[in-house]
Amino acid sequence: MEIAVKGSLTVNDTELLLNAALDGAGVAYMIDYQVQPWIENGRLVRFLEPWSPRFPGFYLYHPSRRLVPPALRAFIDFVRSRRG
């Protein structure tokens, strides 16, 4: 597959990046869940997959104490509840 690219576009906003890719402006490097619907319906195509690392999930590092501050405990519980 060959893709002709003219000019350059650099953005720091994921919505703008996605819209540019959907409009055919070039290549977008994004996280799977952000573009999955457009890959499934064929509007976007995944390429260079062997060089794209999978996202294993987030990690949270915090001091290991017996008494975790309530705000941190609430955040940890929230993040754990959102895991798929």
XYZ file of N, CA, C and O in Angstrom:
336
model
N 0.839 -1.169 0.000
C 0.000 0.000 0.000
C 0.885 1.234 0.000
O 1.845 1.317 0.749
N 0.547 2.189 -0.829
C 1.268 3.456 -0.867
C 0.317 4.577 -0.516
O -0.849 4.552 -0.903
N 0.826 5.532 0.243
C 0.024 6.682 0.639
C 0.803 7.937 0.282
O 1.928 8.127 0.739
N 0.212 8.766 -0.551
C 0.859 10.018 -0.924
C 0.580 11.060 0.152
O -0.560 11.240 0.567
N 1.621 11.716 0.614
C 1.484 12.738 1.653
C 2.066 14.035 1.138
O 3.186 14.076 0.658
N 1.271 15.112 1.229
C 1.730 16.433 0.806
C 1.739 17.344 2.022
O 0.767 17.394 2.770
N 2.820 18.066 2.238
C 2.896 19.001 3.346
C 3.032 18.296 4.684
O 3.282 17.103 4.760
N 2.845 19.069 5.747
C 2.942 18.485 7.070
C 1.908 19.128 7.978
O 1.522 20.279 7.797
N 1.451 18.357 8.935
C 0.481 18.829 9.907
C 0.862 18.225 11.248
O 1.027 17.012 11.366
N 1.021 19.065 12.238
C 1.333 18.605 13.586
C 0.296 19.205 14.517
O 0.064 20.419 14.488
N -0.339 18.341 15.321
C -1.363 18.809 16.255
C -1.110 18.209 17.630
O -0.418 17.196 17.761
N -1.690 18.820 18.659
C -1.564 18.283 20.009
C -2.940 18.092 20.648
O -3.085 18.143 21.856
N -3.936 17.855 19.812
C -5.302 17.662 20.263
C -5.827 16.391 19.603
O -5.831 16.284 18.372
N -6.270 15.422 20.406
C -6.660 14.129 19.836
C -7.872 14.229 18.921
O -7.947 13.526 17.918
N -8.820 15.100 19.248
C -10.001 15.241 18.386
C -9.612 15.816 17.024
O -10.073 15.348 15.979
N -8.743 16.799 17.039
C -8.262 17.384 15.792
C -7.457 16.361 14.991
O -7.598 16.264 13.765
N -6.634 15.589 15.679
C -5.850 14.537 15.020
C -6.763 13.507 14.367
O -6.568 13.127 13.207
N -7.774 13.062 15.091
C -8.715 12.082 14.549
C -9.450 12.654 13.338
O -9.568 11.984 12.302
N -9.941 13.877 13.447
C -10.660 14.487 12.322
C -9.756 14.655 11.110
O -10.192 14.454 9.973
N -8.497 15.013 11.327
C -7.558 15.151 10.216
C -7.346 13.797 9.524
O -7.338 13.718 8.294
N -7.201 12.736 10.307
C -7.023 11.404 9.721
C -8.275 10.973 8.958
O -8.185 10.422 7.853
N -9.444 11.224 9.537
C -10.698 10.867 8.861
C -10.881 11.652 7.571
O -11.484 11.152 6.616
N -10.359 12.868 7.520
C -10.453 13.695 6.317
C -9.358 13.385 5.304
O -9.282 14.018 4.257
N -8.481 12.418 5.636
C -7.440 12.014 4.697
C -6.199 12.875 4.704
O -5.424 12.857 3.757
N -5.982 13.637 5.794
C -4.840 14.539 5.848
C -3.525 13.830 6.149
O -2.466 14.423 6.010
N -3.569 12.572 6.582
C -2.324 11.881 6.877
C -2.495 10.759 7.869
O -3.568 10.196 8.027
N -1.418 10.474 8.564
C -1.326 9.362 9.489
C -1.533 9.865 10.912
O -1.043 10.928 11.279
N -2.254 9.074 11.704
C -2.485 9.439 13.109
C -2.014 8.288 13.993
O -2.335 7.135 13.732
N -1.258 8.595 15.015
C -0.796 7.604 15.983
C -1.645 7.790 17.232
O -1.488 8.768 17.956
N -2.601 6.849 17.444
C -3.556 7.004 18.533
C -3.764 5.678 19.248
O -3.433 4.616 18.734
N -4.363 5.751 20.424
C -4.672 4.563 21.211
C -5.880 3.854 20.596
O -6.823 4.503 20.136
N -5.854 2.517 20.592
C -6.890 1.715 19.942
C -8.310 2.147 20.276
O -9.140 2.300 19.388
N -8.621 2.311 21.553
C -10.004 2.582 21.916
C -10.504 3.909 21.347
O -11.700 4.110 21.162
N -9.591 4.822 21.021
C -9.989 6.113 20.476
C -10.452 6.014 19.022
O -11.210 6.859 18.564
N -9.984 5.023 18.305
C -10.278 4.912 16.876
C -10.993 3.622 16.484
O -11.295 3.426 15.312
N -11.284 2.770 17.430
C -11.878 1.461 17.137
C -13.138 1.540 16.278
O -13.268 0.780 15.316
N -14.084 2.428 16.569
C -15.294 2.471 15.733
C -14.991 2.756 14.260
O -15.629 2.188 13.370
N -14.008 3.595 13.975
C -13.689 3.954 12.599
C -12.873 2.858 11.922
O -12.927 2.715 10.708
N -12.132 2.093 12.690
C -11.432 0.936 12.117
C -12.462 -0.122 11.749
O -12.401 -0.719 10.673
N -13.430 -0.354 12.647
C -14.456 -1.369 12.400
C -15.317 -1.044 11.185
O -15.713 -1.942 10.452
N -15.618 0.248 10.966
C -16.462 0.568 9.812
C -15.650 0.885 8.553
O -16.217 1.257 7.530
N -14.336 0.744 8.630
C -13.488 0.873 7.452
C -13.050 2.281 7.084
O -12.395 2.476 6.069
N -13.388 3.267 7.906
C -12.968 4.639 7.594
C -11.493 4.859 7.895
O -10.860 5.720 7.298
N -10.938 4.097 8.843
C -9.510 4.144 9.144
C -8.928 2.753 8.980
O -9.619 1.756 9.164
N -7.649 2.704 8.663
C -6.951 1.437 8.470
C -5.741 1.407 9.387
O -4.963 2.366 9.435
N -5.582 0.311 10.113
C -4.420 0.141 10.992
C -3.254 -0.353 10.125
O -3.417 -1.240 9.284
N -2.086 0.239 10.316
C -0.892 -0.238 9.611
C 0.311 -0.117 10.530
O 0.226 0.490 11.594
N 1.401 -0.719 10.138
C 2.612 -0.805 10.957
C 2.312 -1.444 12.311
O 2.928 -1.128 13.323
N 1.346 -2.339 12.330
C 0.927 -2.972 13.583
C 2.053 -3.700 14.313
O 2.118 -3.621 15.536
N 2.963 -4.383 13.602
C 4.044 -5.047 14.328
C 4.928 -4.091 15.136
O 5.593 -4.489 16.076
N 4.940 -2.818 14.772
C 5.762 -1.842 15.477
C 4.955 -1.000 16.472
O 5.479 -0.072 17.067
N 3.691 -1.316 16.625
C 2.831 -0.569 17.541
C 2.623 -1.381 18.813
O 1.965 -2.416 18.784
N 3.158 -0.922 19.916
C 3.008 -1.686 21.157
C 1.568 -1.665 21.654
O 0.839 -0.702 21.451
N 1.156 -2.743 22.266
C -0.165 -2.819 22.882
C -0.141 -2.062 24.193
O 0.878 -2.013 24.886
N -1.258 -1.460 24.537
C -1.374 -0.708 25.786
C -1.826 -1.665 26.878
O -2.960 -2.139 26.863
N -0.951 -1.978 27.831
C -1.308 -2.973 28.852
C -2.206 -2.415 29.944
O -2.756 -3.163 30.739
N -2.349 -1.122 30.005
C -3.158 -0.499 31.048
C -2.323 0.466 31.868
O -1.113 0.573 31.688
N -2.989 1.158 32.750
C -2.305 2.129 33.587
C -1.719 1.455 34.822
O -2.192 0.418 35.263
N -0.710 2.080 35.366
C -0.104 1.627 36.612
C -0.178 2.776 37.599
O -0.060 3.936 37.220
N -0.370 2.462 38.842
C -0.397 3.478 39.883
C 0.665 3.127 40.908
O 0.627 2.041 41.497
N 1.609 4.010 41.077
C 2.664 3.823 42.066
C 2.410 4.770 43.223
O 2.189 5.962 43.022
N 2.422 4.235 44.422
C 2.233 5.065 45.609
C 2.994 4.432 46.763
O 3.304 3.245 46.732
N 3.289 5.216 47.798
C 4.019 4.660 48.941
C 3.212 3.539 49.586
O 1.994 3.640 49.731
N 3.878 2.471 49.924
C 3.167 1.362 50.574
C 3.105 1.630 52.076
O 4.046 1.383 52.805
N 2.012 2.167 52.472
C 1.773 2.439 53.884
C 0.524 1.705 54.302
O -0.356 1.434 53.498
N 0.441 1.442 55.560
C -0.769 0.786 56.050
C -1.959 1.721 55.998
O -3.069 1.321 55.682
N -1.732 2.998 56.273
C -2.816 3.973 56.275
C -2.746 4.816 55.004
O -1.984 5.769 54.919
N -3.540 4.439 54.035
C -3.587 5.189 52.783
C -4.544 6.367 52.983
O -5.648 6.190 53.498
N -4.138 7.583 52.591
C -5.022 8.735 52.750
C -6.374 8.488 52.066
O -6.424 7.855 51.007
N -7.467 8.951 52.651
C -8.805 8.689 52.097
C -8.966 9.106 50.635
O -9.609 8.390 49.858
N -8.393 10.222 50.254
C -8.522 10.665 48.862
C -7.831 9.684 47.912
O -8.359 9.352 46.848
N -6.652 9.211 48.283
C -5.943 8.233 47.456
C -6.702 6.923 47.422
O -6.828 6.299 46.364
N -7.241 6.486 48.555
C -8.024 5.250 48.599
C -9.241 5.359 47.680
O -9.573 4.435 46.939
N -9.915 6.506 47.689
C -11.082 6.715 46.825
C -10.679 6.658 45.351
O -11.373 6.055 44.521
N -9.535 7.265 45.025
C -9.059 7.239 43.641
C -8.721 5.819 43.211
O -9.096 5.392 42.111
N -8.009 5.076 44.043
C -7.650 3.687 43.724
C -8.912 2.862 43.505
O -9.021 2.107 42.543
N -9.886 3.007 44.391
C -11.135 2.253 44.259
C -11.874 2.631 42.968
O -12.419 1.759 42.287
N -11.860 3.912 42.635
C -12.511 4.377 41.404
C -11.840 3.756 40.173
O -12.509 3.234 39.288
N -10.516 3.820 40.117
C -9.792 3.283 38.965
C -10.032 1.785 38.849
O -10.269 1.268 37.753
N -9.994 1.081 39.932
C -10.231 -0.369 39.898
C -11.644 -0.692 39.422
O -11.851 -1.664 38.704
N -12.605 0.128 39.790
C -13.987 -0.128 39.374
C -14.190 0.102 37.889
O -15.117 -0.434 37.290
N -13.323 0.896 37.259
C -13.459 1.233 35.837
C -12.742 0.256 34.934
O -12.888 0.330 33.713
N -11.950 -0.639 35.502
C -11.223 -1.619 34.676
C -12.212 -2.532 33.997
O -13.211 -2.930 34.550
N -11.878 -2.882 32.745
C -12.780 -3.716 31.965
C -12.582 -5.137 32.104
O -12.195 -5.969 32.659
